[in-house]
Coordinates of C-alpha atoms (C1' of nucleotides) in Angstrom, one line a residue:
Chain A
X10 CA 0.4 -35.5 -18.7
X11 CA 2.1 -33.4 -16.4
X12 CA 3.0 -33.8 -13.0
X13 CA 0.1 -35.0 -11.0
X14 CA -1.6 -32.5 -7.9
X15 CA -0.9 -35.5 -5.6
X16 CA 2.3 -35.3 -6.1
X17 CA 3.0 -31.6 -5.6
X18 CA 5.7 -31.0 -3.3
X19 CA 4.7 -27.9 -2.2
X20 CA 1.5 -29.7 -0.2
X21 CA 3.8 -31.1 2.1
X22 CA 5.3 -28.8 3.2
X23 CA 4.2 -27.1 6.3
X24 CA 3.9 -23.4 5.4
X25 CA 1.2 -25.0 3.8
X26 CA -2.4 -26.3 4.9
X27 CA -2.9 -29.5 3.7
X28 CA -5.4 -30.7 1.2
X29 CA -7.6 -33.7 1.3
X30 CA -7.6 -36.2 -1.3
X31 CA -10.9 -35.0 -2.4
X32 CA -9.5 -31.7 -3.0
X33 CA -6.8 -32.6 -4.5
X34 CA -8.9 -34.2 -7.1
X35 CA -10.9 -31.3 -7.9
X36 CA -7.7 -28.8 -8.4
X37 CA -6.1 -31.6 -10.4
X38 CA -9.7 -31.0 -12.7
X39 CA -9.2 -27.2 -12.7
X40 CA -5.3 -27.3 -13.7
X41 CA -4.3 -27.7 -17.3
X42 CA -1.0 -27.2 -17.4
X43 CA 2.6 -26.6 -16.2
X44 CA 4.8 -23.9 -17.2
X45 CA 8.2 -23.1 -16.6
X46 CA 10.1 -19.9 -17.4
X47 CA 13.3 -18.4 -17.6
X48 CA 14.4 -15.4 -15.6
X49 CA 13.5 -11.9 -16.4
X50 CA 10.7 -13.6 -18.4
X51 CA 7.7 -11.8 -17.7
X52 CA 4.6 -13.9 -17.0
X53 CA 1.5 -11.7 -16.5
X54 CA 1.6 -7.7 -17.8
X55 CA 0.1 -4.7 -16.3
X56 CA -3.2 -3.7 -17.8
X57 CA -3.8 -7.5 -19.6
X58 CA -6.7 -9.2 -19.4
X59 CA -4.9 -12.8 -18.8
X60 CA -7.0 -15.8 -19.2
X61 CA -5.2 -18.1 -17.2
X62 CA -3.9 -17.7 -13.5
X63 CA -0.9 -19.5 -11.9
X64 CA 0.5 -21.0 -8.6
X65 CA 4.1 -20.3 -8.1
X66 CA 5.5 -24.2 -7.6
X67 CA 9.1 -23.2 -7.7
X68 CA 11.4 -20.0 -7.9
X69 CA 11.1 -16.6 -7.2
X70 CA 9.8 -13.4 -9.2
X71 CA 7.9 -9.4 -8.3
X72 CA 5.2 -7.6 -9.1
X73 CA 5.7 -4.7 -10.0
X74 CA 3.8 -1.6 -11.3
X75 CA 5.3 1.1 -14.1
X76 CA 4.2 4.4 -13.8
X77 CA 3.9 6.7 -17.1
X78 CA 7.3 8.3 -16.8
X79 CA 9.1 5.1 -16.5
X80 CA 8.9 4.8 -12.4
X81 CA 8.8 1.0 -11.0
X82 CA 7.1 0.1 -8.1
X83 CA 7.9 -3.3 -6.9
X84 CA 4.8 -4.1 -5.4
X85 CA 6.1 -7.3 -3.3
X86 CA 8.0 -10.5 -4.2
X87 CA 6.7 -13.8 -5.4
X88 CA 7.6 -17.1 -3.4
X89 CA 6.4 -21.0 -4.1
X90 CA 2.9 -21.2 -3.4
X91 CA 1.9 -17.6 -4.1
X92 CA -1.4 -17.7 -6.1
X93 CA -1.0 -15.3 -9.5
X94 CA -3.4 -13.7 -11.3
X95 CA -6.2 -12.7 -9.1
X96 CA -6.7 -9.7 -10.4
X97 CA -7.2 -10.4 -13.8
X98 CA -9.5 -13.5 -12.7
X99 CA -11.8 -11.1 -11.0
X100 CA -11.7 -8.1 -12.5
X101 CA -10.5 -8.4 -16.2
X102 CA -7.5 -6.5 -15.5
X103 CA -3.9 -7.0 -14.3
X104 CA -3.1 -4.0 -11.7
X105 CA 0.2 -5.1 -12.0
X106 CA 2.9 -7.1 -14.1
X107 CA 4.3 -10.3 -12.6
X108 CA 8.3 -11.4 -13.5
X109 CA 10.1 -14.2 -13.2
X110 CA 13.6 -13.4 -10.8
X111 CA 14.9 -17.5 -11.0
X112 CA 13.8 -19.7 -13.8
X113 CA 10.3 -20.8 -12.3
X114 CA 7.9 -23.7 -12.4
X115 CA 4.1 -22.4 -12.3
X116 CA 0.5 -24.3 -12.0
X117 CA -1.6 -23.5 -14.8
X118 CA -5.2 -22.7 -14.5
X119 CA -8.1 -21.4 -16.6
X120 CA -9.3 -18.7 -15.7
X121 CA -13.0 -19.1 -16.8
X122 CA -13.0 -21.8 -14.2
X123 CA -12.8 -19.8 -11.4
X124 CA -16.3 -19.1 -11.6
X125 CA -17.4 -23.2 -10.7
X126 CA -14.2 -23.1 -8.4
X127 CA -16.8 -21.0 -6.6
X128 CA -19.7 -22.4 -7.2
X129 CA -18.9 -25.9 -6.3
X130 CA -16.3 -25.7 -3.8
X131 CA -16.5 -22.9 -1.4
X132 CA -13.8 -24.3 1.1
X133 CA -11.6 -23.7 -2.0
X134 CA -13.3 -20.3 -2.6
X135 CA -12.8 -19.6 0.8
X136 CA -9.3 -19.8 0.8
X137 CA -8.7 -17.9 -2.6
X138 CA -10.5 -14.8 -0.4
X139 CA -8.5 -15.5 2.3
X140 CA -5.0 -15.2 0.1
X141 CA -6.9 -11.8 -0.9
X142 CA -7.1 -10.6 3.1
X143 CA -3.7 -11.6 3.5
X144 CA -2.4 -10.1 0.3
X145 CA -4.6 -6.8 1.2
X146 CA -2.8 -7.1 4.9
X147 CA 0.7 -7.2 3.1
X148 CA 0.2 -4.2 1.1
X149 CA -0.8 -2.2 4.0
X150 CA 2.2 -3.4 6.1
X151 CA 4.4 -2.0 2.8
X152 CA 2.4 1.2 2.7
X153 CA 3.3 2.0 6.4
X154 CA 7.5 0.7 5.2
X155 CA 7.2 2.6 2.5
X156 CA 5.5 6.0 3.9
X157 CA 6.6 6.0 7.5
X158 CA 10.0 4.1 7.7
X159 CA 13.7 5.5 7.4
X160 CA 15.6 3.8 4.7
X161 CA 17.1 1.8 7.5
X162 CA 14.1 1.0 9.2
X163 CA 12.6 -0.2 6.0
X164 CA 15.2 -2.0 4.5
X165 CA 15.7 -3.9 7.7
X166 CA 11.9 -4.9 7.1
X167 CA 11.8 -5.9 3.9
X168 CA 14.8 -8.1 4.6
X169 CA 12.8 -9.3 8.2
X170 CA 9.6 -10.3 5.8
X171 CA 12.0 -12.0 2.8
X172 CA 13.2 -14.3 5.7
X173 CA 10.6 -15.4 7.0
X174 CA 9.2 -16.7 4.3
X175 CA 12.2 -18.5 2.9
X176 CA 12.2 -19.8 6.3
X177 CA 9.0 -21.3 6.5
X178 CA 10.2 -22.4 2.7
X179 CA 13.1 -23.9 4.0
X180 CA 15.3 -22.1 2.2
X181 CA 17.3 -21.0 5.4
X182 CA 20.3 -23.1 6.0
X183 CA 23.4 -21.2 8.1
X184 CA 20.9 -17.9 8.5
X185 CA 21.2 -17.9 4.8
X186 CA 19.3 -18.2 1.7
X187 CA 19.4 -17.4 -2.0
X188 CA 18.2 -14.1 -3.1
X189 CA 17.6 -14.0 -6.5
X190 CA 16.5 -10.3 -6.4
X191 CA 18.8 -7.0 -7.6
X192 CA 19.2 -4.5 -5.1
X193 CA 17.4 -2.0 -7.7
X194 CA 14.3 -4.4 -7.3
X195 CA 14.3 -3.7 -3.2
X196 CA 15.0 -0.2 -4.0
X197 CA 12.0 0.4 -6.1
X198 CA 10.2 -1.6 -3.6
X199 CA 10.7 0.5 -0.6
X200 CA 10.9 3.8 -2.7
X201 CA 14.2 4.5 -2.4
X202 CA 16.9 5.0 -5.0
X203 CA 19.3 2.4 -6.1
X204 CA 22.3 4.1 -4.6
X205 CA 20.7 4.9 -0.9
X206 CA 19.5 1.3 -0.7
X207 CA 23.1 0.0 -1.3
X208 CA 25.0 2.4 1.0
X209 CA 22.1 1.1 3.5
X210 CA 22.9 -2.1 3.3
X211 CA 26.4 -2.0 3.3
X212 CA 26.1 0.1 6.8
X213 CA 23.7 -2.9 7.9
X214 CA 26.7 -5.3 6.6
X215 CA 29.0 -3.3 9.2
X216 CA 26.8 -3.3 11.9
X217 CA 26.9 -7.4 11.3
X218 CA 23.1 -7.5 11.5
X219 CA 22.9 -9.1 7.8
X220 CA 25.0 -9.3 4.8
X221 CA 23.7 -9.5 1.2
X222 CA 26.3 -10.4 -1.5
X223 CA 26.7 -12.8 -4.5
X224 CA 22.8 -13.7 -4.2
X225 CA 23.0 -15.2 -0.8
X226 CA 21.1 -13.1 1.9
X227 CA 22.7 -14.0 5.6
X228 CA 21.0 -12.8 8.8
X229 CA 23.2 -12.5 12.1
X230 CA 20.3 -11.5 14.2
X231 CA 16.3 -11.3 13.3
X232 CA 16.0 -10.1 16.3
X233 CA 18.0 -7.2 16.2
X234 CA 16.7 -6.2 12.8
X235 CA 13.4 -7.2 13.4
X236 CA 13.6 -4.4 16.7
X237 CA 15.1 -1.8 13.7
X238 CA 12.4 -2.0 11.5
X239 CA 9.7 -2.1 14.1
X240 CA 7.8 -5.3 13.9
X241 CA 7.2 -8.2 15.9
X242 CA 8.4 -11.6 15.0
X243 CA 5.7 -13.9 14.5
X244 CA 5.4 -17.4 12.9
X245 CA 3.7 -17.1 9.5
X246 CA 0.2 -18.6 9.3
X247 CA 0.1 -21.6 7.1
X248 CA -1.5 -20.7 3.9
X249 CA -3.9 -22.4 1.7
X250 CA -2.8 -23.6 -1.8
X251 CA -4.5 -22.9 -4.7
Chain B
X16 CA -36.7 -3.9 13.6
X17 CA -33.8 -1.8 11.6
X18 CA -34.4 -0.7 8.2
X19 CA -35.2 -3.2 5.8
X20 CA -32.4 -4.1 3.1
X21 CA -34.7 -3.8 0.5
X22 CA -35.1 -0.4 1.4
X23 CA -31.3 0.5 1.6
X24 CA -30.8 3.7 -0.6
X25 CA -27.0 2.7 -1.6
X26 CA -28.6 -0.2 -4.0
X27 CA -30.6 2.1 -5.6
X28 CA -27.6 4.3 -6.5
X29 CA -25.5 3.1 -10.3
X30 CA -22.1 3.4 -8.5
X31 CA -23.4 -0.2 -7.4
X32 CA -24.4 -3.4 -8.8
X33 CA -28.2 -4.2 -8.0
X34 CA -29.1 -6.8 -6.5
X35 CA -31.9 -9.4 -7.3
X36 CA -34.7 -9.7 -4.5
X37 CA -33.4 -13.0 -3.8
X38 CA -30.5 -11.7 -2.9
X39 CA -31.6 -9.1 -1.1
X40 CA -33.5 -11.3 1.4
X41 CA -30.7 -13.4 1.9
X42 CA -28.4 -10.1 3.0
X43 CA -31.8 -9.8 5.2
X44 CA -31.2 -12.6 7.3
X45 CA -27.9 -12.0 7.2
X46 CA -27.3 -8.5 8.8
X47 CA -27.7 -8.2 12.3
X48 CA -28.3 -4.3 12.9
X49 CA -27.5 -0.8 12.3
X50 CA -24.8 0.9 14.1
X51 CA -24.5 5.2 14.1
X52 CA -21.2 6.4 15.1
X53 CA -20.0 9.7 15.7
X54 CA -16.8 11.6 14.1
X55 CA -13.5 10.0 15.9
X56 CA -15.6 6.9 16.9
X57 CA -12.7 3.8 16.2
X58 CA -14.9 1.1 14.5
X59 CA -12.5 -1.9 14.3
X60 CA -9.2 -1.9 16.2
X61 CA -5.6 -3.3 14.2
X62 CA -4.7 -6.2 15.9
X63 CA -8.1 -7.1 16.9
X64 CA -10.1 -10.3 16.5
X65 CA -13.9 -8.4 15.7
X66 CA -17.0 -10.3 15.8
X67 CA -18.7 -8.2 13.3
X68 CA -18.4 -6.8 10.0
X69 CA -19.7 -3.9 8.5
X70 CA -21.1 -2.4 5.2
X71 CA -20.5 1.6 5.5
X72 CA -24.1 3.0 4.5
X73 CA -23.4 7.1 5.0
X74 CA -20.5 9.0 5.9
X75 CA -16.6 8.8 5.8
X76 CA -14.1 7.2 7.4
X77 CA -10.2 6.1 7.3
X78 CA -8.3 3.0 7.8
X79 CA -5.2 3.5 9.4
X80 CA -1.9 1.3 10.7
X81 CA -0.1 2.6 14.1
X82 CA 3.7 2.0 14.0
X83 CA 5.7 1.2 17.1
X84 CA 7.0 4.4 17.5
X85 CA 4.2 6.5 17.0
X86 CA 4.1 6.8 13.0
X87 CA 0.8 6.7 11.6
X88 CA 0.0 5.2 7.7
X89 CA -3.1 5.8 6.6
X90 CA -4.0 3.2 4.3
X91 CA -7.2 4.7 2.8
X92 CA -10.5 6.3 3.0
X93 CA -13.5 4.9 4.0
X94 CA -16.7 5.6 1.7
X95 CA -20.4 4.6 1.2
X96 CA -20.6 0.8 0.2
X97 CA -17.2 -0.2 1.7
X98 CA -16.9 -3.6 3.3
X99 CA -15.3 -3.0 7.0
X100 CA -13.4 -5.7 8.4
X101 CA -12.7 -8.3 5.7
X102 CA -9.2 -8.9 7.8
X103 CA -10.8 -10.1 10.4
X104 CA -13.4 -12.1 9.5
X105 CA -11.0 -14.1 7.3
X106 CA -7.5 -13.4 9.0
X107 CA -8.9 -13.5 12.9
X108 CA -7.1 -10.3 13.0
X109 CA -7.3 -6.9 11.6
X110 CA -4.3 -5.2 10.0
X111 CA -5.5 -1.8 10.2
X112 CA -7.9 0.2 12.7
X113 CA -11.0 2.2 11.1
X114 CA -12.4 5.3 12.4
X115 CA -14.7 7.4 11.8
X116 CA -14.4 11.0 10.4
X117 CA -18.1 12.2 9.9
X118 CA -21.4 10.8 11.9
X119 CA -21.5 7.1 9.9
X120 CA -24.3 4.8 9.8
X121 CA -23.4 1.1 9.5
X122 CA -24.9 -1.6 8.4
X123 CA -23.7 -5.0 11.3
X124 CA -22.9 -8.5 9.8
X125 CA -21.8 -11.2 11.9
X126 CA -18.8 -12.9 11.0
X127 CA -19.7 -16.1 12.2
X128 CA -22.0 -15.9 9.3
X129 CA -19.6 -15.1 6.7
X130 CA -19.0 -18.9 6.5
X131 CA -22.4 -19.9 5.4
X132 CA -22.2 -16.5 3.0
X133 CA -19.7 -18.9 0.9
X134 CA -21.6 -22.1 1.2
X135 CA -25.5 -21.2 0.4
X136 CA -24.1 -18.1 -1.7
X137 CA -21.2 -18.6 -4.5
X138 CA -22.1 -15.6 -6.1
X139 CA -22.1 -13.3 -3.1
X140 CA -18.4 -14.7 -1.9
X141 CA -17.4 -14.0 -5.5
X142 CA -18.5 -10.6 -5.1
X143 CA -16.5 -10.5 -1.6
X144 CA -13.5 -11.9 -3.2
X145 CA -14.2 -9.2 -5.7
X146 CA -14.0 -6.4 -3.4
X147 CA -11.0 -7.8 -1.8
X148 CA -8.9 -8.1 -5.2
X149 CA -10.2 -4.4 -6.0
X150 CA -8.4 -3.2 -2.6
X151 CA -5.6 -4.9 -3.5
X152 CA -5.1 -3.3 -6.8
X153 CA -5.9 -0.2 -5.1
X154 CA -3.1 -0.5 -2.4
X155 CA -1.2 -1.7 -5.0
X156 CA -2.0 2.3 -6.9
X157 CA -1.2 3.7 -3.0
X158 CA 2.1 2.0 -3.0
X159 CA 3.0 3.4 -6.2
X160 CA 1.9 6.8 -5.3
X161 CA 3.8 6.8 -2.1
X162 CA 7.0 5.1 -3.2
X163 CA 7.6 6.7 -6.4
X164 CA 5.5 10.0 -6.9
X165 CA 7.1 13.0 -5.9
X166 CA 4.6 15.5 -3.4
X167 CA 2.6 17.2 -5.9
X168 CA 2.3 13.8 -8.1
X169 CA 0.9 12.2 -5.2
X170 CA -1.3 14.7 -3.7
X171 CA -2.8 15.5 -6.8
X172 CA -3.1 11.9 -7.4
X173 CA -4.8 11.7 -4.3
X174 CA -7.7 14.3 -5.2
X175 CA -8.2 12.6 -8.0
X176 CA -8.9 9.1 -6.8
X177 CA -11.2 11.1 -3.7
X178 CA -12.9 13.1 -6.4
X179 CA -14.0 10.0 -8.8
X180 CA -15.3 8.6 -6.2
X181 CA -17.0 11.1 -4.5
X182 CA -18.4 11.6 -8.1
X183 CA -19.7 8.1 -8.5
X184 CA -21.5 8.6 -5.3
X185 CA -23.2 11.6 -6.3
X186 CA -21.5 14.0 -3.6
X187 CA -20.0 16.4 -5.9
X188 CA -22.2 19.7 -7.5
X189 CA -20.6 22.3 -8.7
X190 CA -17.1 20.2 -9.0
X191 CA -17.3 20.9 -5.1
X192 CA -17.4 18.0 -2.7
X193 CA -17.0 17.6 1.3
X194 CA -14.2 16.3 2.2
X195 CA -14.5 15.7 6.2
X196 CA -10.9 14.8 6.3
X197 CA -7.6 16.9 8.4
X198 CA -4.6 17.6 6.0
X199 CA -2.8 15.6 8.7
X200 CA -5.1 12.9 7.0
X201 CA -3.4 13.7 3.7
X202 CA -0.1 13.8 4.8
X203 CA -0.3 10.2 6.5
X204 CA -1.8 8.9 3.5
X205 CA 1.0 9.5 1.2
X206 CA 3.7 9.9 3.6
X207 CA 4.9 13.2 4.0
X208 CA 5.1 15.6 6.5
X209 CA 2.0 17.9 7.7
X210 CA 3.7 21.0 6.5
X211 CA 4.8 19.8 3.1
X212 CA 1.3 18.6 2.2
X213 CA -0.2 22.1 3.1
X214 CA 2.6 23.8 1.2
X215 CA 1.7 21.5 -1.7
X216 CA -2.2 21.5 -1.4
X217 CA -1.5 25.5 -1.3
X218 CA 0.5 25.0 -4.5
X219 CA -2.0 23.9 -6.7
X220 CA -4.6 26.1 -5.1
X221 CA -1.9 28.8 -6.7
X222 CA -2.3 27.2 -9.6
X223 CA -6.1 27.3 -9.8
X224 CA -6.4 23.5 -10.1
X225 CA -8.1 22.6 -7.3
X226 CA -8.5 23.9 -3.4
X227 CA -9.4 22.2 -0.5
X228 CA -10.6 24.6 2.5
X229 CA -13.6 24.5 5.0
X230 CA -14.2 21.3 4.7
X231 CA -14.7 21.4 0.8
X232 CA -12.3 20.3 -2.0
X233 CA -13.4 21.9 -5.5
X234 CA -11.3 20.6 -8.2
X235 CA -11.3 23.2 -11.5
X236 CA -9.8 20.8 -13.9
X237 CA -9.3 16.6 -13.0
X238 CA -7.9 16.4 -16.2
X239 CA -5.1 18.8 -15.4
X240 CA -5.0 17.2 -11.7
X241 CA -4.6 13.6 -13.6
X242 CA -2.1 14.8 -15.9
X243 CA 0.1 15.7 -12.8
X244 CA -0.7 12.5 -11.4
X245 CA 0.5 10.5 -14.5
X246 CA -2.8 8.4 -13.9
X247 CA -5.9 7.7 -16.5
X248 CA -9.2 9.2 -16.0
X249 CA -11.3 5.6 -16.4
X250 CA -15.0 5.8 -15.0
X251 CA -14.8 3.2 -11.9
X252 CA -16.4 0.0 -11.7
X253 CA -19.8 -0.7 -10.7
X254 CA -19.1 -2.5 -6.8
X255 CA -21.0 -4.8 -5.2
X256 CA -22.4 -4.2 -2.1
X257 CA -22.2 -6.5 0.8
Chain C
dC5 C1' 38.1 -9.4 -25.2
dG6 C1' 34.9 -5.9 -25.4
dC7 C1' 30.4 -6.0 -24.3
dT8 C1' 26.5 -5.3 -20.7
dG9 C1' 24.4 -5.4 -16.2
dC10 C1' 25.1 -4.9 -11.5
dA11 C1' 27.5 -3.4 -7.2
dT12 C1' 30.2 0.2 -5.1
dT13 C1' 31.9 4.7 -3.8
dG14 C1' 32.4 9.9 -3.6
dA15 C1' 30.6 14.5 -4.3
dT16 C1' 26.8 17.6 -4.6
dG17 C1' 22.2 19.4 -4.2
dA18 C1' 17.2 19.2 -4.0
dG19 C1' 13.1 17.8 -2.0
dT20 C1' 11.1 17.1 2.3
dG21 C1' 11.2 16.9 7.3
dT22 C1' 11.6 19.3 11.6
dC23 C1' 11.0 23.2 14.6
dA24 C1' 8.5 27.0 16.2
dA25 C1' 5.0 30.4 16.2
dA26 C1' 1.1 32.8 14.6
dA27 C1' -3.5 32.8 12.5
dT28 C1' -7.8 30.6 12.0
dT29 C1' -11.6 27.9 13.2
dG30 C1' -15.0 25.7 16.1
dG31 C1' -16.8 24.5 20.3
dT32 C1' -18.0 25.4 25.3
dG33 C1' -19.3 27.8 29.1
dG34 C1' -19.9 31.8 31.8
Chain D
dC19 C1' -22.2 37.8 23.3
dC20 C1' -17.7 37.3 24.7
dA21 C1' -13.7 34.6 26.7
dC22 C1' -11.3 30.7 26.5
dC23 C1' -9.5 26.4 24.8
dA24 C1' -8.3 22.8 21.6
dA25 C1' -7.6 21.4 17.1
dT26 C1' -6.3 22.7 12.7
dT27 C1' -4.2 25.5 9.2
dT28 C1' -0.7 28.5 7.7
dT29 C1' 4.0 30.6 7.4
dG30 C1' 9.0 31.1 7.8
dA31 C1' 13.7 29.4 8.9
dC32 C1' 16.7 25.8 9.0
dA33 C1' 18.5 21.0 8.8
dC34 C1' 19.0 16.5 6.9
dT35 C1' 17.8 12.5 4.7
dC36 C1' 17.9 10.9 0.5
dA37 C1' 18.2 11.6 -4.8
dT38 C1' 21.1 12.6 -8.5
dC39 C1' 25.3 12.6 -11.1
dA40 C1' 29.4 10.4 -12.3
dA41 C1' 33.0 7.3 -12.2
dT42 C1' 35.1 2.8 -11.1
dG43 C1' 35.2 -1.9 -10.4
dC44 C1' 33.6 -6.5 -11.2
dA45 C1' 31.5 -10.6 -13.1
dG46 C1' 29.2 -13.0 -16.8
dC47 C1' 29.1 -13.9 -21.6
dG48 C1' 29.0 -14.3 -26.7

DNA sequence: CGCTGCATTGATGAGTGTCAAAATTGGTGG
DNA sequence: CCACCAATTTTGACACTCATCAATGCAGCG
């Protein structure tokens, strides 16, 4: 038996909206198993038709996207409580492949239960469409980093959005927190190349707005990058867990 | 009384799933009105907290994302069948404005409804949820497009994606469709500069692949135009309508 | 101890952006 | 029907951000 929904740490913490007990004993029905992974071990692919969709419990990963002449997108990062697997839940098909960047701990569900997920819980179904809208409002946010921001401007972004999660993860002790992630992955995810993204962040380094070294991600001012890249500091809503 | 649901030409057309006359009557009760814009009319604002929703009937639109400084993403087209403003009837708060580019005729939901849409009606969330996960994956294509594709890659990628579903729709004779759209449109969309999309666009008219002028894109060979593009010519989906 | 992957740095050049102006189109009113 | 204006498209010249190439350093690891 694995570790019981009840117990889940991630429900209390308070990037999260909490369940009842009632609904805690209906997910506990719909989950059938735990997994945990290794990094660099991929855990859904592009173009698969996966039957069984996760919740991140622990650790990091990206999705990403290969193009047919060997171009990676890195379509956004993976954090605890991210819901994985939507795609191929509702439309057969993986847009994109999911990886594991720290060994991780993922929620197991079937996918063919999604279906009664909807049927007899629509609070729950409710907040699965919700994750959509908010996924769908990420990606638009990237779009606009990604087609209308400097390398500066974006890179401070990415690193304003990566914060501010692990802050409402509690990840952030000392303005810092672990970054599991290669400085090719932020590259391909703003669309820059691997040796612009690095002289960008060394110039960020000197302008003591942040450092990134040895995995550990320190921010001197949010503020400052936060007025670099363009967008406004705002707490994160609490999310729903699936 | 506005035009009856049941009378609604998009669910006669295949690009859409049909509904049941069960269903159909619900949708009744559910829609509110009919709204006719003109070109340039904003429809939902970014950053706004709407009290309606919309179905897109006739006509074309774009979503687009204002940055602080003036910079404009467009995030994507607007076409018949497309669910307007699942941001903020889920989020509170739209990401993205939508406007108008040719006369559109909408169909009006009201979101205070879309909450008893998920309790009395598990398969018609599903089919929201469905929507939502398709614009994901399609943002998720954008990203790619705009991050890693060079100009012609991404224009011609572009016309593709415009063209196949103008197709589905039944807008295109003569491999000729209207395409009410500015180049400056274009350019916004994939993130380059108005001059270098014209430069391109002019480039493949060179190349007799496709041209785009008056109003009217004709497109000589999508294969060739997908080859470019690195993407796979797959019929789309059959969409629900909302 | 020699891999291999990642970070770092310098030199060079290409793809795109920016600037500016002309050509074209469409709409409006005299 | 023409004159005028605004918006859009088109073209040319030039500048610059960013990509590419290449080499070095550095750490982890079997």
């Amino acid at each position: 038996m694995t570790t019981q929904c009840k117990f889940c740490p991630l429900n209390r913490k308070d990037a999260f909206v909490n369940m009842s007990a009632e609904e805690v004993g209906f997910m506990q029905k719909f989950k059938v198993g735990e997994l945990t992974v290794d990094p660099g071990t991929p855990i859904l692919m592009q173009g698969s038709n996966a039957p069984q969709l996760f919740t991140a419990l622990s650790g990091m990963g990206i999705r990403e996207r290969h193009l047919q002449n060997g171009a990676r997108q890195v379509i956004n990062f993976v954090f605890p409580g991210d819901f994985i697997g939507l795609q191929a839940g509702l439309l057969g098909e993986m847009g994109h492949s999911v990886e594991a960047r720290t060994q991780m701990r993922l929620c197991v569900f079937n996918r063919s239960e999604l279906w009664n997920f909807f049927k007899s819980h629509p609070e729950r179904s409710f907040d699965v469409t919700w994750l959509a809208a908010m996924e769908e409002n990420f990606l638009g946010e990237s779009l606009s980093s990604v087609g209308q921001r400097t390398a500066v401007e974006a890179i401070a972004w990415a690193m304003v959005k990566i914060f501010q999660r692990g802050q409402s993860l509690g990840f952030v002790t000392n303005n810092t927190m672990d970054l599991p992630f290669t400085q090719r992955d932020v590259a391909d995810a703003m669309g820059l190349s691997l040796v612009h993204t690095n002289k960008t962040i060394s110039r960020l380094k000197q302008q003591q707005l942040a450092s990134w070294s040895d995995g550990q991600l320190q921010i001197n001012s949010l503020e400052a990058l936060a007025e670099i890249a363009m967008t406004e500091l705002r707490p994160l809503a609490r999310r729903p867990l699936i």
